[in-house]
Amino acid sequence: QVQLVESGGGLAQAGGSLRLSCAASGRTFSNTFRNTGMGWFRQAPGKEREFVAGISWSGSNTAYADSVKDRFIISRNNAKNTVYLQMNSLKPEDTAVYYCAASRKPGVTSTPALYGYWGQGTQVTVSS
């Protein structure tokens, strides 16, 4: 059983910052987290879930959606089985439920079908 628990969402003003965290746990997954690519996705009301950022098992490779590039930073701490998403210069269009996901691969991928485990999501609301 794999559990991904997001935290850190909430309300922010445009131009502000939030930091999301995703803690991974599970009897066997805790040992494989450090070999697993991780990602953040988001879904706004009435829209499809979209890729936000991804990071490889080691943290050496990252990828971002064009809409968040140069504003968001994904990172991970394998000793803590945690992945982070630092969100800066927030815009109202960043408002969405943000999901953490664990990939079936060690590298970076933006393809939702390649992610095997998903968290419950955390709401991020940005006011103008």
PDB file of C-alpha atoms in Angstrom:
ATOM      1  CA  GLN A   1       0.000   0.000   0.000  1.00  0.00           C
ATOM      2  CA  VAL A   2       1.346   3.378  -1.018  1.00  0.00           C
ATOM      3  CA  GLN A   3       0.167   6.596   0.536  1.00  0.00           C
ATOM      4  CA  LEU A   4       0.928  10.058  -0.764  1.00  0.00           C
ATOM      5  CA  VAL A   5      -0.250  12.866   1.480  1.00  0.00           C
ATOM      6  CA  GLU A   6      -0.100  16.446   0.260  1.00  0.00           C
ATOM      7  CA  SER A   7      -0.013  19.472   2.529  1.00  0.00           C
ATOM      8  CA  GLY A   8       0.686  23.176   2.335  1.00  0.00           C
ATOM      9  CA  GLY A   9      -2.191  24.297   0.172  1.00  0.00           C
ATOM     10  CA  GLY A  10      -4.379  27.237   1.043  1.00  0.00           C
ATOM     11  CA  LEU A  11      -5.221  30.764   0.073  1.00  0.00           C
ATOM     12  CA  ALA A  12      -2.616  33.154  -1.304  1.00  0.00           C
ATOM     13  CA  GLN A  13      -2.683  36.546  -2.946  1.00  0.00           C
ATOM     14  CA  ALA A  14      -1.471  37.078  -6.476  1.00  0.00           C
ATOM     15  CA  GLY A  15       2.285  37.516  -6.405  1.00  0.00           C
ATOM     16  CA  GLY A  16       2.592  35.493  -3.232  1.00  0.00           C
ATOM     17  CA  SER A  17       4.129  32.105  -2.523  1.00  0.00           C
ATOM     18  CA  LEU A  18       3.129  28.714  -1.199  1.00  0.00           C
ATOM     19  CA  ARG A  19       5.116  25.542  -0.605  1.00  0.00           C
ATOM     20  CA  LEU A  20       3.456  22.193  -1.096  1.00  0.00           C
ATOM     21  CA  SER A  21       4.795  19.017   0.460  1.00  0.00           C
ATOM     22  CA  CYS A  22       4.047  15.398  -0.377  1.00  0.00           C
ATOM     23  CA  ALA A  23       4.963  12.723   2.130  1.00  0.00           C
ATOM     24  CA  ALA A  24       5.216   9.197   0.783  1.00  0.00           C
ATOM     25  CA  SER A  25       4.747   6.105   2.914  1.00  0.00           C
ATOM     26  CA  GLY A  26       4.042   2.425   2.568  1.00  0.00           C
ATOM     27  CA  ARG A  27       5.539  -0.777   3.823  1.00  0.00           C
ATOM     28  CA  THR A  28       7.626  -1.373   0.690  1.00  0.00           C
ATOM     29  CA  PHE A  29       7.354   1.957  -1.049  1.00  0.00           C
ATOM     30  CA  SER A  30       9.340   3.713   1.645  1.00  0.00           C
ATOM     31  CA  ASN A  31      12.344   1.733   0.466  1.00  0.00           C
ATOM     32  CA  THR A  32      11.759   2.396  -3.225  1.00  0.00           C
ATOM     33  CA  PHE A  33      10.862   6.085  -3.037  1.00  0.00           C
ATOM     34  CA  ARG A  34      14.457   7.056  -3.683  1.00  0.00           C
ATOM     35  CA  ASN A  35      14.317   5.122  -6.989  1.00  0.00           C
ATOM     36  CA  THR A  36      11.024   6.609  -8.150  1.00  0.00           C
ATOM     37  CA  GLY A  37      10.290   9.636 -10.255  1.00  0.00           C
ATOM     38  CA  MET A  38       7.737  11.998  -8.724  1.00  0.00           C
ATOM     39  CA  GLY A  39       5.441  14.631 -10.115  1.00  0.00           C
ATOM     40  CA  TRP A  40       2.903  17.316  -9.372  1.00  0.00           C
ATOM     41  CA  PHE A  41      -0.291  17.740 -11.342  1.00  0.00           C
ATOM     42  CA  ARG A  42      -3.215  20.111 -10.946  1.00  0.00           C
ATOM     43  CA  GLN A  43      -6.857  20.262 -11.898  1.00  0.00           C
ATOM     44  CA  ALA A  44      -8.915  23.410 -12.034  1.00  0.00           C
ATOM     45  CA  PRO A  45     -12.737  23.354 -12.045  1.00  0.00           C
ATOM     46  CA  GLY A  46     -14.061  22.290 -15.423  1.00  0.00           C
ATOM     47  CA  LYS A  47     -10.607  21.471 -16.743  1.00  0.00           C
ATOM     48  CA  GLU A  48      -8.605  18.311 -17.224  1.00  0.00           C
ATOM     49  CA  ARG A  49      -5.797  17.356 -14.904  1.00  0.00           C
ATOM     50  CA  GLU A  50      -2.526  18.799 -16.175  1.00  0.00           C
ATOM     51  CA  PHE A  51       1.155  18.215 -15.536  1.00  0.00           C
ATOM     52  CA  VAL A  52       2.873  20.868 -13.449  1.00  0.00           C
ATOM     53  CA  ALA A  53       6.346  19.569 -12.610  1.00  0.00           C
ATOM     54  CA  GLY A  54       8.321  16.343 -12.400  1.00  0.00           C
ATOM     55  CA  ILE A  55      11.567  15.215 -10.822  1.00  0.00           C
ATOM     56  CA  SER A  56      13.765  12.163 -11.344  1.00  0.00           C
ATOM     57  CA  TRP A  57      14.676   9.689  -8.617  1.00  0.00           C
ATOM     58  CA  SER A  58      17.888  11.507  -7.767  1.00  0.00           C
ATOM     59  CA  GLY A  59      16.578  15.013  -8.190  1.00  0.00           C
ATOM     60  CA  SER A  60      19.120  15.739 -10.892  1.00  0.00           C
ATOM     61  CA  ASN A  61      16.514  16.080 -13.649  1.00  0.00           C
ATOM     62  CA  THR A  62      13.376  18.184 -13.529  1.00  0.00           C
ATOM     63  CA  ALA A  63      10.682  19.269 -15.960  1.00  0.00           C
ATOM     64  CA  TYR A  64       8.025  21.969 -15.829  1.00  0.00           C
ATOM     65  CA  ALA A  65       4.931  22.990 -17.682  1.00  0.00           C
ATOM     66  CA  ASP A  66       5.484  26.176 -19.664  1.00  0.00           C
ATOM     67  CA  SER A  67       2.843  27.928 -17.573  1.00  0.00           C
ATOM     68  CA  VAL A  68       4.852  27.522 -14.352  1.00  0.00           C
ATOM     69  CA  LYS A  69       8.415  27.558 -15.624  1.00  0.00           C
ATOM     70  CA  ASP A  70      10.604  30.106 -13.805  1.00  0.00           C
ATOM     71  CA  ARG A  71       7.980  30.431 -11.053  1.00  0.00           C
ATOM     72  CA  PHE A  72       7.706  26.950  -9.532  1.00  0.00           C
ATOM     73  CA  ILE A  73      10.490  24.724  -8.239  1.00  0.00           C
ATOM     74  CA  ILE A  74      10.193  21.001  -7.590  1.00  0.00           C
ATOM     75  CA  SER A  75      12.595  19.287  -5.199  1.00  0.00           C
ATOM     76  CA  ARG A  76      12.825  16.165  -3.108  1.00  0.00           C
ATOM     77  CA  ASN A  77      14.387  14.844   0.071  1.00  0.00           C
ATOM     78  CA  ASN A  78      14.850  11.098  -0.273  1.00  0.00           C
ATOM     79  CA  ALA A  79      15.873  10.744   3.364  1.00  0.00           C
ATOM     80  CA  LYS A  80      12.428  12.049   4.333  1.00  0.00           C
ATOM     81  CA  ASN A  81      10.478  10.397   1.480  1.00  0.00           C
ATOM     82  CA  THR A  82       9.122  13.821   0.634  1.00  0.00           C
ATOM     83  CA  VAL A  83       8.760  15.874  -2.521  1.00  0.00           C
ATOM     84  CA  TYR A  84       8.112  19.612  -2.555  1.00  0.00           C
ATOM     85  CA  LEU A  85       6.693  22.217  -4.889  1.00  0.00           C
ATOM     86  CA  GLN A  86       7.743  25.782  -4.191  1.00  0.00           C
ATOM     87  CA  MET A  87       5.287  28.088  -5.920  1.00  0.00           C
ATOM     88  CA  ASN A  88       6.299  31.717  -6.362  1.00  0.00           C
ATOM     89  CA  SER A  89       4.742  34.673  -8.155  1.00  0.00           C
ATOM     90  CA  LEU A  90       1.376  32.987  -7.933  1.00  0.00           C
ATOM     91  CA  LYS A  91      -1.359  33.952 -10.357  1.00  0.00           C
ATOM     92  CA  PRO A  92      -5.140  33.512 -10.102  1.00  0.00           C
ATOM     93  CA  GLU A  93      -4.897  30.968 -12.932  1.00  0.00           C
ATOM     94  CA  ASP A  94      -2.803  28.767 -10.640  1.00  0.00           C
ATOM     95  CA  THR A  95      -5.949  28.106  -8.621  1.00  0.00           C
ATOM     96  CA  ALA A  96      -6.569  24.353  -8.667  1.00  0.00           C
ATOM     97  CA  VAL A  97      -6.381  21.161  -6.679  1.00  0.00           C
ATOM     98  CA  TYR A  98      -2.759  20.026  -6.703  1.00  0.00           C
ATOM     99  CA  TYR A  99      -1.932  16.341  -6.741  1.00  0.00           C
ATOM    100  CA  CYS A 100       1.291  14.553  -5.943  1.00  0.00           C
ATOM    101  CA  ALA A 101       2.022  11.394  -7.927  1.00  0.00           C
ATOM    102  CA  ALA A 102       4.592   8.597  -7.940  1.00  0.00           C
ATOM    103  CA  SER A 103       5.829   7.432 -11.317  1.00  0.00           C
ATOM    104  CA  ARG A 104       6.352   3.857 -12.484  1.00  0.00           C
ATOM    105  CA  LYS A 105       9.715   5.033 -13.806  1.00  0.00           C
ATOM    106  CA  PRO A 106      12.833   6.487 -12.168  1.00  0.00           C
ATOM    107  CA  GLY A 107      13.105   9.363 -14.593  1.00  0.00           C
ATOM    108  CA  VAL A 108      11.035  12.458 -15.291  1.00  0.00           C
ATOM    109  CA  THR A 109       7.757  12.100 -17.142  1.00  0.00           C
ATOM    110  CA  SER A 110       4.787  14.352 -17.784  1.00  0.00           C
ATOM    111  CA  THR A 111       2.488  11.515 -18.872  1.00  0.00           C
ATOM    112  CA  PRO A 112      -0.249  10.848 -16.279  1.00  0.00           C
ATOM    113  CA  ALA A 113      -0.602   7.209 -17.376  1.00  0.00           C
ATOM    114  CA  LEU A 114       2.984   6.551 -16.254  1.00  0.00           C
ATOM    115  CA  TYR A 115       2.159   7.518 -12.683  1.00  0.00           C
ATOM    116  CA  GLY A 116       0.940   4.619 -10.584  1.00  0.00           C
ATOM    117  CA  TYR A 117       0.030   6.304  -7.313  1.00  0.00           C
ATOM    118  CA  TRP A 118      -1.751   9.543  -6.557  1.00  0.00           C
ATOM    119  CA  GLY A 119      -2.442  11.611  -3.487  1.00  0.00           C
ATOM    120  CA  GLN A 120      -5.824  13.011  -2.514  1.00  0.00           C
ATOM    121  CA  GLY A 121      -4.907  16.536  -3.518  1.00  0.00           C
ATOM    122  CA  THR A 122      -4.622  19.872  -1.782  1.00  0.00           C
ATOM    123  CA  GLN A 123      -6.516  23.015  -2.746  1.00  0.00           C
ATOM    124  CA  VAL A 124      -4.597  26.093  -3.816  1.00  0.00           C
ATOM    125  CA  THR A 125      -6.567  29.292  -4.273  1.00  0.00           C
ATOM    126  CA  VAL A 126      -4.957  32.491  -5.533  1.00  0.00           C
ATOM    127  CA  SER A 127      -6.885  35.713  -5.189  1.00  0.00           C
ATOM    128  CA  SER A 128      -6.339  38.717  -7.433  1.00  0.00           C
TER     129      SER A 128
END
